[in-house]
Short mmCIF file of C-alpha atoms and ligand atoms in Angstrom, two decimals:
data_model
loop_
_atom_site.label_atom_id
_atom_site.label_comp_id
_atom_site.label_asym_id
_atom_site.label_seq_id
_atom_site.Cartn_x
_atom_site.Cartn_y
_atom_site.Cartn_z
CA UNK A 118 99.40 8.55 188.27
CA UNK A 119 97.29 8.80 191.28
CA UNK A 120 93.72 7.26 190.84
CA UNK A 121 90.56 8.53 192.91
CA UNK A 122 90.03 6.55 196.00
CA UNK A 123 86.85 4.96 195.38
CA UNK A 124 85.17 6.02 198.60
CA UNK A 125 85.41 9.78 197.77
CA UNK A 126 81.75 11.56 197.79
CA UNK A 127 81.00 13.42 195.35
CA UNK A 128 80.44 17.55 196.10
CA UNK A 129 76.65 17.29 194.54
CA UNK A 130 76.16 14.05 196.84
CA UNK A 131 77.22 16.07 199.67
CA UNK A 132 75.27 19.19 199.03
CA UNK A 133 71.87 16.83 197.95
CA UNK A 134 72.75 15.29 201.69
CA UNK A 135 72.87 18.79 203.20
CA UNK A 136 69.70 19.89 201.57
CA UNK A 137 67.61 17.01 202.83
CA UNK A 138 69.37 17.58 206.30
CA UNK A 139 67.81 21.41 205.73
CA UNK A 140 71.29 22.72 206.14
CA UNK A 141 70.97 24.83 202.86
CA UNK A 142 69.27 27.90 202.42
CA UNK A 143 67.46 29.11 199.29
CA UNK A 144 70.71 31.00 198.43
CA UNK A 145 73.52 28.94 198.53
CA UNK A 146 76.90 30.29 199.88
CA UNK A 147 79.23 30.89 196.93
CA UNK A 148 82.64 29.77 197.37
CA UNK A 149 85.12 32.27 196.19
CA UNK A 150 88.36 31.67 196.79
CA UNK A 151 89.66 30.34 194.02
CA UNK A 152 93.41 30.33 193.62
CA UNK A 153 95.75 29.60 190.60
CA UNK A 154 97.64 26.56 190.63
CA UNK A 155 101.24 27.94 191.10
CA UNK A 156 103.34 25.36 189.15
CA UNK A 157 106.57 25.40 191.21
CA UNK A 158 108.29 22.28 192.82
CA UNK A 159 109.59 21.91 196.03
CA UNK A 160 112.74 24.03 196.96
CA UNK A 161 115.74 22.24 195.46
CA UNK A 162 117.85 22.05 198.31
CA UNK A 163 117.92 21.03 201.84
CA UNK A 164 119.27 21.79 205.03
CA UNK A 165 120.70 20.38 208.15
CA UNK A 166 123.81 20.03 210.62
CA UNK A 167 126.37 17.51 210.96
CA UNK A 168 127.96 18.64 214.59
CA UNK A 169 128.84 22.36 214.18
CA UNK A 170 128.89 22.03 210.03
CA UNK A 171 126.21 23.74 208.23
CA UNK A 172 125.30 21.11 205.18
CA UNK A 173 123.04 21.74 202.69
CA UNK A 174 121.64 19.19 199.98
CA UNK A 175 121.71 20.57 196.55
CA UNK A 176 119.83 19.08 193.53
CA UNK A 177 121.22 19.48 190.00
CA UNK A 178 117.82 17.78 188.87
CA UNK A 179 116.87 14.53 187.37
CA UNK A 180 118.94 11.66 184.93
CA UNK A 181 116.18 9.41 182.67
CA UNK A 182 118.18 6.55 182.22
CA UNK A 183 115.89 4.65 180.22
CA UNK A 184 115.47 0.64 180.74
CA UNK A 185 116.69 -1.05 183.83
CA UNK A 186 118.19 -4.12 181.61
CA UNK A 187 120.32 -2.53 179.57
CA UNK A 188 122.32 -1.27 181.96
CA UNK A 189 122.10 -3.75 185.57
CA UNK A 190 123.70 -7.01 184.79
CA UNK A 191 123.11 -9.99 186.87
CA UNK A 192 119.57 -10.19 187.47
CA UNK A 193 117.07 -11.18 184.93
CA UNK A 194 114.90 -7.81 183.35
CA UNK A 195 111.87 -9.74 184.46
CA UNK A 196 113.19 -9.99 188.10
CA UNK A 197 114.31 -6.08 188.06
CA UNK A 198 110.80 -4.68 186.51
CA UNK A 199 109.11 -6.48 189.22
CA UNK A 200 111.56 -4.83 191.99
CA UNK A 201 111.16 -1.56 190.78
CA UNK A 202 107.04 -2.01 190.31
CA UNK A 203 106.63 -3.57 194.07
CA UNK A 204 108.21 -0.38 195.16
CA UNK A 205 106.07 1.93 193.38
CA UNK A 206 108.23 2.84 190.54
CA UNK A 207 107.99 2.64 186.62
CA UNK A 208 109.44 -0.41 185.92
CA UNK A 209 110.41 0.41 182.35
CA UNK A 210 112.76 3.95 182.89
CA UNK A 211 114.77 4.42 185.69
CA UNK A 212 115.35 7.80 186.67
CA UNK A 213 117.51 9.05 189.79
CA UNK A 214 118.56 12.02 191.17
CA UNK A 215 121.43 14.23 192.04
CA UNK A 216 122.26 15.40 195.04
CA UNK A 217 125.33 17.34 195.56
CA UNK A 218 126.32 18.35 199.06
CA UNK A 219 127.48 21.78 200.06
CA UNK A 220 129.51 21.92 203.71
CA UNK A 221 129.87 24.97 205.49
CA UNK A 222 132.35 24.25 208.16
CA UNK A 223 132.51 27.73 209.28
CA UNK A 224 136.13 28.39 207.99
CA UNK A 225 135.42 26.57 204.51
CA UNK A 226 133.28 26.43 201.85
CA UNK A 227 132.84 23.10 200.17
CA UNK A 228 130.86 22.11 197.03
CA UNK A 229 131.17 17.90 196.64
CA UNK A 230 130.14 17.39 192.83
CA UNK A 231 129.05 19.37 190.47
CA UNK A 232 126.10 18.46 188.67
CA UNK A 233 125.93 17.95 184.20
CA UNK A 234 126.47 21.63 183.86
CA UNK A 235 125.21 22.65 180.38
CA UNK A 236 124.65 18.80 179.15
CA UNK A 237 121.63 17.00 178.49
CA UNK A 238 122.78 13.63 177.33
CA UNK A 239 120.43 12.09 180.74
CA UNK A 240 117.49 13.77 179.50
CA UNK A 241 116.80 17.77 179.55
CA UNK A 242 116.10 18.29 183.09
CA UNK A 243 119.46 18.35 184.40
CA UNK A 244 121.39 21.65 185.18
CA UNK A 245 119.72 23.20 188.13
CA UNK A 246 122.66 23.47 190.40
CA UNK A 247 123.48 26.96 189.85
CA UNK A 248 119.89 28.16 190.40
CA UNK A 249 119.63 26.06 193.52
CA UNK A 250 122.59 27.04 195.23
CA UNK A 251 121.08 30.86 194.95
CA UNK A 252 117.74 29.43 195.99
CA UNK A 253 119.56 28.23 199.00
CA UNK A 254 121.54 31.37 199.73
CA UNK A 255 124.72 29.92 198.51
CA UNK A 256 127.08 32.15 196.09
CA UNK A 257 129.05 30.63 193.68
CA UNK A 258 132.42 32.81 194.04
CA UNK A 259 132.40 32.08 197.74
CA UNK A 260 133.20 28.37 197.41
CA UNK A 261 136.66 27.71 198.55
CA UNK A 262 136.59 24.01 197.10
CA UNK A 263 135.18 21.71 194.81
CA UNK A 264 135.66 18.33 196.18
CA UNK A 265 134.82 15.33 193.34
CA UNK A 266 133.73 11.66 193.84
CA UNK A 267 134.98 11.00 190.36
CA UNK A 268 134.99 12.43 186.83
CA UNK A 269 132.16 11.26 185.43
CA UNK A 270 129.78 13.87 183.44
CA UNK A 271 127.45 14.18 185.78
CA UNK A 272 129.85 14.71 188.82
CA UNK A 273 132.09 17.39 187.15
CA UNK A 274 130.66 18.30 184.12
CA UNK A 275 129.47 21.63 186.06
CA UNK A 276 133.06 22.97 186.51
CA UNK A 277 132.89 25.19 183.67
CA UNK A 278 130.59 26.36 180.70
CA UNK A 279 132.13 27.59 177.43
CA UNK A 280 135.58 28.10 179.35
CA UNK A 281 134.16 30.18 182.14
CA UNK A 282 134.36 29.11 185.89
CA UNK A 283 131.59 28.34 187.82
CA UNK A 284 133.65 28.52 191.39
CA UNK A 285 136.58 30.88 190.25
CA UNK A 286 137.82 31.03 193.45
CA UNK A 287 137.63 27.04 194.43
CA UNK A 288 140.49 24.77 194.64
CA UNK A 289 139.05 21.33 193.17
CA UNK A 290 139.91 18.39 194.78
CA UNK A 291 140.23 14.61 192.98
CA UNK A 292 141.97 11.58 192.64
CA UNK A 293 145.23 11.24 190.32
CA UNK A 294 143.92 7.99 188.78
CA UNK A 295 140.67 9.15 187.71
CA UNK A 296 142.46 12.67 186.38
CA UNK A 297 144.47 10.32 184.49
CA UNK A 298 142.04 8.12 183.01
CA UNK A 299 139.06 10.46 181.90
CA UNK A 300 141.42 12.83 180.24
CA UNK A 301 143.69 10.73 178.34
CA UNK A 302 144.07 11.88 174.89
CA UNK A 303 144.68 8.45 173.92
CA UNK A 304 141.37 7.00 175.29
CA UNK A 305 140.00 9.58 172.42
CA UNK A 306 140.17 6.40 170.29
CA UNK A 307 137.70 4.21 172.18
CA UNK A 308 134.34 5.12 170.39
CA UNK A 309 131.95 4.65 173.39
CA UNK A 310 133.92 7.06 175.98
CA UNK A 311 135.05 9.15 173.48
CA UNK A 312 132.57 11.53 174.19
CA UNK A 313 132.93 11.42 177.92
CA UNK A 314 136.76 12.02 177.33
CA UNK A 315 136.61 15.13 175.26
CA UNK A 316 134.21 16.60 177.67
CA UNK A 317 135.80 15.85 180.87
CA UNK A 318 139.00 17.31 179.17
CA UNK A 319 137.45 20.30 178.93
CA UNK A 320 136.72 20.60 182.41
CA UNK A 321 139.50 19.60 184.07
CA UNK A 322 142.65 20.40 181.86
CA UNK A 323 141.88 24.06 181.97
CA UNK A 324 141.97 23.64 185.91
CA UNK A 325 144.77 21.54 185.97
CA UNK A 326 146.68 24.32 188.18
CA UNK A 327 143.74 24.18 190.89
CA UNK A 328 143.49 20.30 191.08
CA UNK A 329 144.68 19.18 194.44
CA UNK A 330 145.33 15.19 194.30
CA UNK A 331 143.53 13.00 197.04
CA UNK A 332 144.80 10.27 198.62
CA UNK A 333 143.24 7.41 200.39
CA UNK A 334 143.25 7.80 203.67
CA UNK A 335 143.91 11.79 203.66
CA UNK A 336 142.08 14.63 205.78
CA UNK A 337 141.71 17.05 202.73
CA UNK A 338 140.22 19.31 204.68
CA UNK A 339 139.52 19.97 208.14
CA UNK A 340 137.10 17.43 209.17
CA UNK A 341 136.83 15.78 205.67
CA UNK A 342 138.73 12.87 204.74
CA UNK A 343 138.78 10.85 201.45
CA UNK A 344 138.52 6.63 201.76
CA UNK A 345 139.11 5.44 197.82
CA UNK A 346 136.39 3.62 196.96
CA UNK A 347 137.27 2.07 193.29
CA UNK A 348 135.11 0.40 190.72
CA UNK A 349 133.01 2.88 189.47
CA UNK A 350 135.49 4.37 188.49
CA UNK A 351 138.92 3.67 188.74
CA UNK A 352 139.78 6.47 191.15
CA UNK A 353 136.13 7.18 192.69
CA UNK A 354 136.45 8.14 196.40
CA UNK A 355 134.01 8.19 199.42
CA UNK A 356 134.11 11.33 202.02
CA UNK A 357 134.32 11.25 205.54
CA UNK A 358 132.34 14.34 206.98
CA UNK A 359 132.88 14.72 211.11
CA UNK A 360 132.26 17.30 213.33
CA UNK A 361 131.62 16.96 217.24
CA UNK A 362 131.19 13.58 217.15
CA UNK A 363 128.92 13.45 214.42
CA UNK A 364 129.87 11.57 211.08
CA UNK A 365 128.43 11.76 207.16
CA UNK A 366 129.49 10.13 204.33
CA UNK A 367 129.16 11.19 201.03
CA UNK A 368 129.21 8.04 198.81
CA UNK A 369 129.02 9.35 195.42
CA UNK A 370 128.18 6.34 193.07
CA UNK A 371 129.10 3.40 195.16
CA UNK A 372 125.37 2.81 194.80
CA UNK A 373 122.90 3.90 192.03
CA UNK A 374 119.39 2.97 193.20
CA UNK A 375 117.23 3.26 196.20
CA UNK A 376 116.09 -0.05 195.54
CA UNK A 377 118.51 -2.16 193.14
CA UNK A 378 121.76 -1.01 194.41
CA UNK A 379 120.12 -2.58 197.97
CA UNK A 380 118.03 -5.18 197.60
CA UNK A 381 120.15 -7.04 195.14
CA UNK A 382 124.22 -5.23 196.18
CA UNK A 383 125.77 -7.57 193.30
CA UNK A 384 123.88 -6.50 190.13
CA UNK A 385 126.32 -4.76 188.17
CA UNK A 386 126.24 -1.80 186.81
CA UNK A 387 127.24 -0.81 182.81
CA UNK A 388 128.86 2.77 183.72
CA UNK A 389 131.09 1.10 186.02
CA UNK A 390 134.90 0.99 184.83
CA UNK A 391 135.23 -2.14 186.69
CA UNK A 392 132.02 -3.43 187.77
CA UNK A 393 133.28 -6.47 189.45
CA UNK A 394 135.70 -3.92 191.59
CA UNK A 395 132.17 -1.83 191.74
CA UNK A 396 130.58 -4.83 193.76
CA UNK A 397 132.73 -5.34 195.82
CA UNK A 398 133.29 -1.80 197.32
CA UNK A 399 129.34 -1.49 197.22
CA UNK A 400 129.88 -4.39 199.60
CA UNK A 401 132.52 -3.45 201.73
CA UNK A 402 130.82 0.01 202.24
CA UNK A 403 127.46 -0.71 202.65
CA UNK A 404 128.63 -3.14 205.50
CA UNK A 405 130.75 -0.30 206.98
CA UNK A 406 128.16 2.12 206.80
CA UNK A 407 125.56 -0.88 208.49
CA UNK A 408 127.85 -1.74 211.28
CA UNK A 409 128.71 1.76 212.26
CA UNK A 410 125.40 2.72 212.40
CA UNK A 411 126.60 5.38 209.97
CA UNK A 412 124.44 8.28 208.30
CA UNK A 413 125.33 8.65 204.53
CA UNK A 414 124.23 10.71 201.26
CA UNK A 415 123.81 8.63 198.04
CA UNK A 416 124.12 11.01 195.51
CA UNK A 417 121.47 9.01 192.91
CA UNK A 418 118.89 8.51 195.91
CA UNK A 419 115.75 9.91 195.59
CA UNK A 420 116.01 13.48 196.92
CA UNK A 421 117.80 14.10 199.53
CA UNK A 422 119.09 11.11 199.31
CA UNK A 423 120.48 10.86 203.12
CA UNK A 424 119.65 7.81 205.13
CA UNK A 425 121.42 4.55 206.75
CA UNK A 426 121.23 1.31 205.63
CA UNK A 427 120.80 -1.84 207.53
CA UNK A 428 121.67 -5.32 206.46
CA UNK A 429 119.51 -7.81 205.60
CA UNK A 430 120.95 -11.25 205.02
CA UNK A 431 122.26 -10.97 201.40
CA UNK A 432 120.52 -8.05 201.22
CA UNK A 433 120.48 -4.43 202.44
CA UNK A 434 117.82 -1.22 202.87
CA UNK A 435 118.37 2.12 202.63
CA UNK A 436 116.18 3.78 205.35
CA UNK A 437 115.90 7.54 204.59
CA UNK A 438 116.85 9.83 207.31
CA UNK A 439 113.53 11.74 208.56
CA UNK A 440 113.56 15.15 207.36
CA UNK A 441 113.60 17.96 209.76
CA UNK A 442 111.86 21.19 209.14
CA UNK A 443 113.77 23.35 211.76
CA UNK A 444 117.50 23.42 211.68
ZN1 ZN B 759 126.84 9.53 188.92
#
């Protein structure tokens, strides 16, 4: 909520002023050009160049999370309502973003993550991949390959809808352990994933002939190479983007916040598989990306979500990337 800044002058004020300056005449001008508020958000994706790659920033929308408490472990909820309220945010729901990244590398087509698809189990504003990739000129059927972090809802759940394709002509690209994991019929059993399980199965087993296993380590394609990056998820895996000496990485969820996920690296995090394991790649990467001097994408930042982070004792800071308005 934005409140009026107390030293604002009133239009009557003004025009009482102008009147005993004499600047109004007996028939006052009347202003016309009134237009209607137009209701539509900024463009959901964004644009810019990593060496000769063409990258664009797409937005599947909004998760509401709910209470910072119940799912950060390791600070107190007193100490993480105040973090999130000196910085401006609600300190009672978090909500991040997603960014997905598209790479044009002038010979491929890569989507990295896909968005919740059809689901609205993070709140109903999720789902706007599809109609941002058009927005940003980007056809669906053109993508050569889907490239995933890790198989969590929100990363792949936008494979498929109702058993059609979304990328029909995209090999998809993942790691073997977190294939193995999130669709194991036995895991069907464990009443908290259960519903993760059944719907991951449903996007990956039908695509099981298109799923090209990552390893750590491996160029996957030209210019892109996966570093595994476990805890998250027990197969989630960091990206490598280079071209003419210029680097991204694509972090998926190695952190979650702009603000907790930085200013306090070993709070753990509930959706984590192994959150110890979680911390400690958060650590190792964050001081990776700090020493190298690094640019990333975080794909729960606030939109974009691109930046580099610098170390701060204990503590890091994500510093977002200035955005540039001509490519
Ligand atoms: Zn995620």
């Amino acid at each position: 909520m934005l409140t009026p800044h107390p030293h604002l002058i009133s239009r009557r004020a003004l025009l009482v002023g102008a009147a005993a300056a004499g600047l109004v005449g007996t028939a006052p001008f009347a202003a016309l050009a009134k237009a209607p508020l137009l209701g539509t958000p900024m463009p959901g994706y964004y644009r810019f160049k990593i060496g000769s790659i063409e990258a664009t920033i797409v937005s599947d929308g909004p998760l509401t999370l709910g209470p910072p408490a119940s799912f950060f472990t390791g600070a107190t909820k007193a100490d993480l309502e105040k973090m999130l309220a000196d910085n401006f945010l609600p300190p009672d729901n978090i909500v991040v973003q997603q960014n997905a990244l598209v790479v044009n590398t002038g010979d491929k087509l890569v989507l990295f993550d896909t968005g919740m698809g059809s689901a609205k189990i993070f709140g109903p504003s999720s789902g706007r991949l599809l109609a941002n990739l058009k927005a940003a000129g980007l056809d669906p059927q053109d993508f050569d390959a889907v490239v995933l972090t890790h198989a969590h809802p929100d990363h792949c759940w936008g494979l498929m809808d109702g058993g059609t394709r979304h990328f029909p002509n995209a090999q998809i690209y993942m790691s073997e352990a977190d294939l193995t994991f999130w669709t194991d019929e036995a895991k069907l059993g464990i009443a908290e994933i259960k519903p993760f399980i059944e719907g991951t199965r449903a996007q990956l087993l039908p695509n099981r002939e298109r799923i090209v296993l990552v390893k750590d380590g491996q160029e996957v394609l030209p210019g892109i190479q996966a570093l595994s990056a476990p805890g998250h998820t027990v197969g989630h895996t960091i990206y490598m983007i280079a071209s003419q000496g210029q680097t991204l990485c694509y972090t998926g969820d190695v952190t979650h916040h702009a603000v907790i996920s930085y200013t306090t690296p070993r709070v753990e995090f509930a959706y984590d598989t192994d959150p110890k394991l979680g911390v400690t790649t958060r650590l190792k990467t964050l001081d990776m990306l700090a020493t190298d001097r690094t640019a990333f994408l975080a794909y729960h930042l606030p939109f974009p979500g691109i930046g580099h982070v610098v170390k701060q004792g204990e503590a890091y800071r994500f510093v977002a990337a200035p955005l540039q308005t001509v490519l």
